Short mmCIF file of C-alpha atoms and ligand atoms in Angstrom, two decimals:
data_model
loop_
_atom_site.label_atom_id
_atom_site.label_comp_id
_atom_site.label_asym_id
_atom_site.label_seq_id
_atom_site.Cartn_x
_atom_site.Cartn_y
_atom_site.Cartn_z
CA MET A 133 16.92 13.26 -29.52
CA ALA A 134 15.36 16.68 -29.57
CA GLU A 135 14.52 18.03 -33.03
CA SER A 136 14.79 21.60 -31.95
CA SER A 137 15.17 22.99 -28.51
CA SER A 138 16.33 26.27 -27.08
CA LEU A 139 19.04 24.42 -25.15
CA HIS A 140 21.63 22.40 -27.06
CA VAL A 141 22.61 19.40 -24.95
CA THR A 142 25.36 16.97 -25.97
CA ALA A 143 25.78 13.60 -24.27
CA ILE A 144 29.21 11.97 -24.23
CA ILE A 145 29.13 8.23 -23.56
CA ALA A 146 32.48 7.04 -22.26
CA ALA A 147 32.90 3.54 -23.66
CA GLY A 148 36.57 3.68 -24.55
CA GLY A 149 37.72 0.93 -22.22
CA THR A 150 38.64 -2.50 -23.49
CA GLY A 151 38.08 -3.89 -20.00
CA ARG A 152 37.65 -7.64 -19.88
CA ARG A 153 37.37 -7.70 -16.13
CA LEU A 154 34.14 -9.63 -16.49
CA GLY A 155 36.07 -12.52 -17.96
CA ALA A 156 34.25 -12.45 -21.30
CA ALA A 157 35.75 -12.74 -24.77
CA VAL A 158 34.14 -9.47 -25.91
CA PRO A 159 34.65 -5.96 -24.47
CA LYS A 160 32.34 -5.57 -21.49
CA GLN A 161 30.28 -2.79 -23.10
CA LEU A 162 29.10 -5.29 -25.73
CA LEU A 163 28.00 -7.96 -23.26
CA GLU A 164 24.24 -8.36 -23.36
CA ILE A 165 21.62 -7.82 -20.69
CA GLY A 166 18.18 -9.14 -21.62
CA GLY A 167 19.30 -9.54 -25.27
CA GLN A 168 20.70 -6.00 -25.62
CA PRO A 169 24.34 -4.90 -25.39
CA ILE A 170 25.10 -2.82 -22.29
CA LEU A 171 26.41 -0.01 -24.54
CA ARG A 172 23.23 0.07 -26.61
CA ARG A 173 21.09 0.48 -23.52
CA SER A 174 23.32 3.30 -22.23
CA VAL A 175 23.45 5.12 -25.58
CA GLU A 176 19.71 4.79 -26.26
CA ALA A 177 18.85 6.29 -22.86
CA PHE A 178 20.26 9.52 -24.29
CA LEU A 179 19.33 9.09 -27.96
CA PHE A 180 15.68 8.75 -26.95
CA HIS A 181 15.74 11.51 -24.32
CA PRO A 182 13.71 14.51 -25.54
CA ARG A 183 16.16 17.08 -24.20
CA VAL A 184 19.35 15.56 -25.61
CA THR A 185 20.38 17.10 -28.95
CA GLU A 186 23.39 14.99 -29.91
CA VAL A 187 25.16 11.89 -28.65
CA ILE A 188 28.88 11.23 -29.02
CA VAL A 189 30.26 7.80 -28.12
CA ALA A 190 33.96 7.29 -27.36
CA LEU A 191 34.79 3.71 -28.38
CA PRO A 192 38.00 1.67 -28.35
CA ALA A 193 39.74 2.12 -31.74
CA SER A 194 38.95 -1.47 -32.72
CA LEU A 195 35.21 -0.79 -32.37
CA ALA A 196 35.25 2.81 -33.59
CA ASP A 197 36.48 1.63 -37.01
CA ALA A 198 33.41 -0.54 -37.54
CA PRO A 199 30.70 0.50 -35.09
CA PRO A 200 27.56 -1.62 -34.81
CA ALA A 201 24.58 -0.42 -36.88
CA TRP A 202 22.55 0.54 -33.80
CA LEU A 203 25.11 3.26 -33.06
CA ARG A 204 24.34 5.03 -36.36
CA PRO A 205 22.21 7.83 -34.81
CA ALA A 206 25.17 8.73 -32.57
CA ARG A 207 28.59 10.11 -33.51
CA VAL A 208 31.53 7.84 -32.81
CA VAL A 209 35.05 8.90 -31.85
CA SER A 210 38.07 6.84 -30.84
CA GLY A 211 38.67 6.70 -27.13
CA GLY A 212 42.02 7.27 -25.45
CA ALA A 213 44.16 5.22 -23.10
CA THR A 214 42.12 6.36 -20.11
CA ARG A 215 38.52 7.31 -19.51
CA GLN A 216 39.66 10.89 -19.04
CA ALA A 217 41.41 10.87 -22.43
CA SER A 218 38.32 9.34 -24.06
CA VAL A 219 36.09 12.11 -22.71
CA ALA A 220 38.62 14.70 -23.90
CA ASN A 221 38.56 13.21 -27.44
CA ALA A 222 34.77 13.28 -27.45
CA PHE A 223 34.73 16.85 -26.12
CA ASP A 224 36.73 17.94 -29.19
CA ALA A 225 33.91 16.59 -31.37
CA VAL A 226 31.13 18.48 -29.56
CA SER A 227 29.05 20.73 -31.82
CA ASP A 228 29.77 24.47 -31.80
CA ARG A 229 26.21 25.17 -30.70
CA CYS A 230 26.48 22.94 -27.63
CA GLN A 231 25.67 24.62 -24.30
CA VAL A 232 25.49 21.73 -21.82
CA VAL A 233 27.54 18.52 -21.94
CA LEU A 234 26.56 15.33 -20.15
CA VAL A 235 29.19 12.68 -19.48
CA HIS A 236 27.91 9.17 -18.85
CA ASP A 237 29.59 5.80 -18.19
CA ALA A 238 28.65 3.20 -20.79
CA ALA A 239 28.67 0.72 -17.90
CA ARG A 240 25.51 2.30 -16.41
CA PRO A 241 22.81 0.97 -18.75
CA PHE A 242 19.83 1.61 -16.46
CA VAL A 243 20.01 5.41 -16.15
CA SER A 244 16.51 6.91 -16.09
CA ALA A 245 15.17 9.83 -18.11
CA GLY A 246 14.41 11.59 -14.81
CA THR A 247 18.03 11.41 -13.63
CA ILE A 248 19.20 12.77 -17.00
CA SER A 249 16.73 15.67 -16.78
CA ARG A 250 17.73 16.51 -13.20
CA THR A 251 21.42 16.74 -14.06
CA ILE A 252 20.68 18.94 -17.12
CA ASP A 253 18.57 21.31 -15.00
CA ALA A 254 21.22 21.53 -12.29
CA ALA A 255 24.02 22.18 -14.80
CA VAL A 256 21.99 25.01 -16.30
CA ALA A 257 21.38 26.45 -12.84
CA HIS A 258 24.84 25.93 -11.31
CA GLY A 259 27.35 25.20 -14.07
CA ALA A 260 28.18 21.67 -12.91
CA ALA A 261 26.20 18.85 -11.32
CA ILE A 262 26.35 15.11 -10.88
CA ALA A 263 23.88 12.39 -10.00
CA ALA A 264 24.85 10.87 -6.65
CA LEU A 265 23.44 8.70 -3.91
CA PRO A 266 23.56 9.26 -0.16
CA VAL A 267 25.13 6.34 1.72
CA SER A 268 23.10 4.30 4.17
CA ASP A 269 26.00 2.30 5.62
CA THR A 270 28.33 3.73 8.24
CA VAL A 271 31.55 4.84 6.55
CA LYS A 272 35.00 4.02 7.96
CA ARG A 273 38.35 5.42 6.91
CA VAL A 274 41.29 3.06 7.45
CA ALA A 275 45.02 3.56 7.99
CA ASP A 276 47.59 3.56 5.21
CA GLY A 277 49.90 0.73 4.31
CA ASP A 278 50.38 -2.22 6.66
CA GLU A 279 47.65 -0.96 8.95
CA ALA A 280 45.09 -0.87 6.12
CA ALA A 281 42.66 -3.03 8.05
CA VAL A 282 42.59 -0.66 11.01
CA ILE A 283 39.95 2.04 11.23
CA VAL A 284 41.31 5.52 11.76
CA GLU A 285 38.06 7.42 11.62
CA THR A 286 34.30 7.05 11.31
CA LEU A 287 33.09 9.60 8.77
CA PRO A 288 29.78 11.44 9.19
CA ARG A 289 27.72 9.64 6.58
CA GLU A 290 25.28 12.55 6.16
CA ARG A 291 28.05 14.26 4.24
CA ILE A 292 29.09 11.30 2.06
CA TYR A 293 27.65 10.72 -1.42
CA LEU A 294 28.47 8.06 -3.98
CA ALA A 295 29.03 9.61 -7.42
CA GLN A 296 27.10 8.20 -10.36
CA THR A 297 26.78 9.46 -13.90
CA PRO A 298 25.55 11.40 -15.79
CA GLN A 299 27.67 14.33 -14.77
CA ALA A 300 26.56 17.54 -16.46
CA PHE A 301 28.49 20.71 -17.16
CA ARG A 302 28.09 23.99 -18.88
CA ARG A 303 30.29 23.64 -21.93
CA ASP A 304 32.90 26.16 -20.73
CA VAL A 305 33.13 24.44 -17.32
CA LEU A 306 33.82 21.03 -18.89
CA GLY A 307 36.28 22.76 -21.24
CA GLU A 308 38.30 23.92 -18.23
CA ALA A 309 38.13 20.47 -16.65
CA VAL A 310 39.33 18.80 -19.85
CA ALA A 311 42.20 21.32 -20.14
CA LEU A 312 43.31 20.48 -16.57
CA GLY A 313 43.27 16.79 -17.45
CA ARG A 314 45.35 17.43 -20.57
CA GLY A 315 47.75 19.35 -18.36
CA GLY A 316 48.45 16.18 -16.40
CA VAL A 317 45.88 16.23 -13.58
CA GLU A 318 44.41 12.75 -13.16
CA ALA A 319 40.96 12.06 -11.79
CA THR A 320 38.42 9.25 -11.87
CA ASP A 321 35.59 11.51 -12.99
CA GLU A 322 35.03 14.85 -14.68
CA ALA A 323 33.47 16.34 -11.56
CA ALA A 324 36.81 15.98 -9.74
CA LEU A 325 38.52 17.94 -12.52
CA ALA A 326 35.83 20.64 -12.41
CA GLU A 327 36.29 20.84 -8.63
CA ARG A 328 40.05 21.22 -9.17
CA ALA A 329 39.31 23.98 -11.68
CA GLY A 330 37.50 25.82 -8.88
CA HIS A 331 33.88 25.18 -9.82
CA HIS A 332 31.09 24.31 -7.42
CA VAL A 333 29.75 20.94 -8.48
CA HIS A 334 26.21 20.32 -7.24
CA ILE A 335 24.59 17.02 -6.39
CA VAL A 336 21.21 15.86 -7.69
CA ASN A 337 19.41 12.67 -6.68
CA GLY A 338 20.73 9.63 -8.48
CA GLU A 339 18.92 6.32 -8.34
CA PRO A 340 19.91 3.00 -6.77
CA SER A 341 18.88 1.28 -10.02
CA ASN A 342 21.51 3.29 -11.93
CA VAL A 343 24.15 0.67 -11.14
CA LYS A 344 27.58 0.40 -12.73
CA ILE A 345 28.26 -3.01 -14.23
CA THR A 346 31.79 -3.73 -13.05
CA THR A 347 31.96 -7.29 -11.78
CA ALA A 348 30.55 -10.61 -12.97
CA ALA A 349 28.15 -10.45 -10.02
CA ASP A 350 26.88 -7.02 -11.18
CA LEU A 351 26.27 -8.47 -14.63
CA GLU A 352 24.45 -11.49 -13.21
CA ALA A 353 22.22 -9.29 -11.03
CA ALA A 354 21.45 -6.97 -13.96
CA ARG A 355 20.52 -9.92 -16.17
CA LEU A 356 18.21 -11.28 -13.51
CA ARG A 357 16.51 -7.90 -13.16
CA SER A 358 15.91 -7.58 -16.89
CA THR A 359 14.69 -11.13 -17.48
CA PRO A 360 11.21 -11.03 -19.06
CA VAL A 361 8.57 -11.07 -16.37
CA GLU A 362 7.05 -14.42 -17.31
CA ARG A 363 10.43 -16.13 -16.90
CA ARG A 364 11.41 -14.34 -13.72
CA MET A 365 8.08 -14.61 -12.00
CA ALA A 366 7.91 -16.94 -9.04
CA GLY A 367 4.20 -17.52 -9.50
CA ARG A 368 1.28 -17.15 -11.86
CA ILE A 369 -2.37 -16.85 -10.99
CA GLY A 370 -5.45 -18.03 -12.80
CA VAL A 371 -9.17 -17.50 -12.35
CA GLY A 372 -12.02 -19.90 -13.02
CA TYR A 373 -15.81 -19.65 -12.97
CA ASP A 374 -18.65 -22.08 -13.45
CA LEU A 375 -22.45 -22.15 -13.13
CA HIS A 376 -24.97 -24.98 -13.40
CA ARG A 377 -28.72 -25.01 -13.16
CA LEU A 378 -30.21 -26.75 -10.12
CA VAL A 379 -32.89 -29.34 -10.83
CA GLU A 380 -34.74 -31.99 -8.90
CA GLY A 381 -33.62 -35.60 -9.14
CA ARG A 382 -29.88 -34.86 -9.50
CA PRO A 383 -27.15 -35.25 -6.88
CA LEU A 384 -25.31 -32.14 -5.67
CA VAL A 385 -21.58 -32.89 -5.92
CA LEU A 386 -19.10 -30.23 -4.83
CA GLY A 387 -15.36 -30.86 -4.92
CA GLY A 388 -16.09 -34.56 -5.29
CA VAL A 389 -18.21 -34.59 -2.10
CA ARG A 390 -21.88 -35.50 -2.31
CA VAL A 391 -23.86 -32.88 -0.40
CA PRO A 392 -27.42 -33.87 0.67
CA ALA A 393 -29.83 -31.41 -1.00
CA ASP A 394 -33.32 -31.30 -2.49
CA ARG A 395 -31.87 -30.27 -5.87
CA GLY A 396 -28.69 -31.13 -7.74
CA ALA A 397 -26.67 -29.57 -10.53
CA HIS A 398 -27.88 -30.23 -14.05
CA GLY A 399 -25.25 -31.00 -16.65
CA HIS A 400 -22.70 -33.35 -18.04
CA SER A 401 -21.31 -36.04 -15.68
CA ASP A 402 -21.50 -34.85 -12.06
CA ALA A 403 -21.78 -31.10 -12.89
CA ASP A 404 -19.39 -30.27 -10.04
CA VAL A 405 -19.05 -26.46 -10.15
CA VAL A 406 -16.22 -26.42 -7.60
CA CYS A 407 -14.04 -28.80 -9.62
CA HIS A 408 -14.92 -27.07 -12.89
CA ALA A 409 -14.01 -23.60 -11.59
CA VAL A 410 -10.77 -24.86 -9.99
CA THR A 411 -9.84 -26.76 -13.17
CA ASP A 412 -10.19 -23.60 -15.25
CA ALA A 413 -8.22 -21.56 -12.69
CA VAL A 414 -5.35 -24.07 -12.77
CA LEU A 415 -5.32 -24.29 -16.58
CA GLY A 416 -5.67 -20.52 -16.89
CA ALA A 417 -2.71 -19.79 -14.62
CA ALA A 418 -0.48 -21.85 -16.92
CA ARG A 419 -2.15 -20.37 -20.02
CA ALA A 420 -3.03 -23.94 -20.92
CA GLY A 421 -6.54 -23.48 -22.32
CA ASP A 422 -9.75 -24.41 -20.52
CA ILE A 423 -11.83 -27.32 -19.38
CA GLY A 424 -14.00 -27.51 -22.50
CA GLN A 425 -10.95 -27.68 -24.72
CA HIS A 426 -9.20 -30.48 -22.82
CA PHE A 427 -12.22 -32.50 -21.72
CA PRO A 428 -14.97 -32.07 -24.33
CA ASP A 429 -18.36 -33.70 -23.65
CA SER A 430 -18.04 -35.37 -27.05
CA ASP A 431 -14.94 -37.36 -26.06
CA PRO A 432 -15.92 -40.83 -24.74
CA ARG A 433 -12.86 -40.82 -22.45
CA TRP A 434 -14.43 -38.07 -20.34
CA LYS A 435 -18.10 -39.00 -20.82
CA ASP A 436 -18.67 -40.40 -17.35
CA ALA A 437 -15.47 -39.23 -15.71
CA SER A 438 -15.86 -37.60 -12.33
CA SER A 439 -14.93 -33.93 -12.23
CA ILE A 440 -12.29 -34.76 -9.61
CA ALA A 441 -10.60 -36.93 -12.27
CA LEU A 442 -10.70 -34.00 -14.73
CA LEU A 443 -9.10 -31.77 -12.11
CA ARG A 444 -6.36 -34.34 -11.55
CA ALA A 445 -5.77 -34.49 -15.33
CA ALA A 446 -5.57 -30.68 -15.50
CA VAL A 447 -2.88 -30.69 -12.81
CA GLU A 448 -0.93 -33.20 -14.93
CA ILE A 449 -1.24 -30.92 -17.96
CA VAL A 450 0.25 -27.92 -16.14
CA ARG A 451 2.95 -30.07 -14.54
CA GLU A 452 4.09 -31.06 -18.01
CA SER A 453 4.70 -27.39 -18.79
CA GLY A 454 6.67 -26.96 -15.57
CA TRP A 455 4.10 -25.66 -13.09
CA THR A 456 2.93 -26.86 -9.71
CA VAL A 457 -0.08 -25.69 -7.69
CA GLU A 458 0.66 -23.55 -4.63
CA ASN A 459 -2.85 -22.78 -3.40
CA VAL A 460 -6.44 -22.44 -4.46
CA ASP A 461 -9.27 -20.30 -3.11
CA VAL A 462 -12.90 -21.00 -4.00
CA VAL A 463 -16.19 -19.17 -3.48
CA VAL A 464 -19.41 -21.16 -3.97
CA VAL A 465 -22.58 -19.13 -4.46
CA LEU A 466 -25.83 -20.93 -3.63
CA GLU A 467 -28.92 -20.29 -1.54
CA ARG A 468 -29.13 -23.68 0.17
CA PRO A 469 -28.14 -25.97 1.77
CA LYS A 470 -25.53 -24.54 4.15
CA LEU A 471 -22.11 -25.85 3.15
CA ALA A 472 -20.33 -25.32 6.48
CA PRO A 473 -20.64 -28.99 7.58
CA PHE A 474 -19.02 -30.15 4.30
CA ARG A 475 -16.41 -27.50 3.96
CA SER A 476 -13.35 -29.39 5.24
CA ALA A 477 -14.32 -32.58 3.40
CA ILE A 478 -14.54 -30.61 0.12
CA GLU A 479 -11.23 -28.85 0.81
CA ASP A 480 -9.56 -32.22 1.48
CA GLN A 481 -10.87 -33.79 -1.72
CA VAL A 482 -9.84 -30.86 -3.89
CA ALA A 483 -6.41 -30.72 -2.23
CA ARG A 484 -5.89 -34.42 -2.87
CA ALA A 485 -6.72 -33.98 -6.56
CA LEU A 486 -4.35 -31.01 -6.78
CA GLY A 487 -1.54 -32.87 -5.01
CA VAL A 488 -1.27 -30.25 -2.27
CA THR A 489 -1.83 -30.29 1.49
CA SER A 490 -5.39 -29.53 2.60
CA GLY A 491 -4.16 -26.25 4.10
CA ALA A 492 -3.52 -25.04 0.54
CA VAL A 493 -7.21 -25.12 -0.40
CA SER A 494 -9.82 -22.71 0.96
CA LEU A 495 -13.55 -22.88 0.35
CA LYS A 496 -16.14 -20.24 1.24
CA ALA A 497 -19.86 -20.24 0.63
CA LYS A 498 -22.11 -17.23 -0.03
CA THR A 499 -25.77 -16.79 -0.77
CA ASN A 500 -26.90 -14.39 -3.47
CA GLU A 501 -29.37 -12.64 -1.13
CA GLY A 502 -32.34 -13.81 -3.20
CA VAL A 503 -31.14 -11.90 -6.25
CA ASP A 504 -31.31 -13.41 -9.77
CA ALA A 505 -31.44 -17.10 -10.69
CA VAL A 506 -28.82 -18.09 -8.12
CA GLY A 507 -30.72 -16.16 -5.46
CA ARG A 508 -33.95 -17.92 -6.38
CA GLY A 509 -32.22 -21.28 -5.95
CA GLU A 510 -32.35 -22.09 -9.67
CA ALA A 511 -28.57 -22.26 -10.12
CA ILE A 512 -25.27 -22.71 -8.33
CA ALA A 513 -22.06 -20.86 -9.22
CA ALA A 514 -18.42 -21.10 -8.20
CA HIS A 515 -15.43 -18.78 -8.54
CA ALA A 516 -11.86 -19.97 -8.02
CA VAL A 517 -8.33 -18.58 -8.14
CA ALA A 518 -5.21 -20.74 -8.33
CA LEU A 519 -1.58 -19.78 -7.79
CA LEU A 520 1.04 -21.84 -9.61
CA SER A 521 4.80 -21.80 -9.14
CA ARG A 522 7.64 -23.13 -11.26
CA LEU A 523 8.59 -26.73 -10.63
CA PRO A 524 12.20 -26.87 -9.53
CA THR A 525 14.45 -27.60 -12.53
CA ALA A 526 17.76 -29.40 -12.76
CA ASP A 527 19.73 -26.18 -13.53
MG1 LIG B 672 -19.33 -26.89 -15.44
#
């Protein structure tokens, strides 16, 4: 909330309903999305907004008597039998210095700071404004009563907007709207009352993400959206790199395929840079360590193991934590020989070790244009990326 500001802005959060439409045992405003109650998200959007001076929350009497600790920075009032009555109760508690009042549905926990700012600005400029969305579907009006399924009219959708909250009013404008409501006029939002009171209510851009959580399906969709990225993500990618010196009298093994060459890779076992880079990419994507950690030279189990076997073991390790390989792309950097004749054989071998079809592995070869040790033919390097996806689970 603003420490000091020339404009005093009060936000009223309408959370007075005891609606259990969502079928839960607790009031819907206390249901959690991503570990946080819906009400807390809605209230904090205003508490943390730099232009909002005070926040008043209208709660059902049962909650208002013992509000949760996270509501402490806000003021709490008891709501009424209807939303309109709740807003009226909260309006009575607004500070004397207040100039602009925002009214927001507790059931819209994803309101953005930008939408809040736009409605404040428009209320200052025009006296009353609401966030709203243009419709993209064609809008039909149907007949009354028994003929309710029959279209009477197709409305020009350019002139139709769907009202969201916040709705913002100069204090005197909302005062008139509240008085009309107390006089018996019923409306589903404060803008309708302000319209009835003769004020021009302006529209500012709302946001599609500013959804109202009304049904169980809304809640489910909101929970999915706010699931931490690593749980929601369909895939994860990893990168791997390896380099070995080239020496005479050693075989050149790439992806488990022996490539005829005048020099081979120096190093432990077969010194297969393709398998080593792919192994690190696969392990890295699952955040499962690296090749040196799982298959140390010092361990007799791996002493003479082929690098293809290490790759197969790495795939097992990531499978155990719930991941499967989707595809792998490899770049080998060496001056000679040309790898083109061996390319599909290498791709096939790597794919077999990964447990994927050969179409899921791609291998490219580059030279280093004579630059540095690789360019002088003294070393061979490989880069790899791997994409993993979640193994299907029983739930
Ligand atoms: Mg290596």
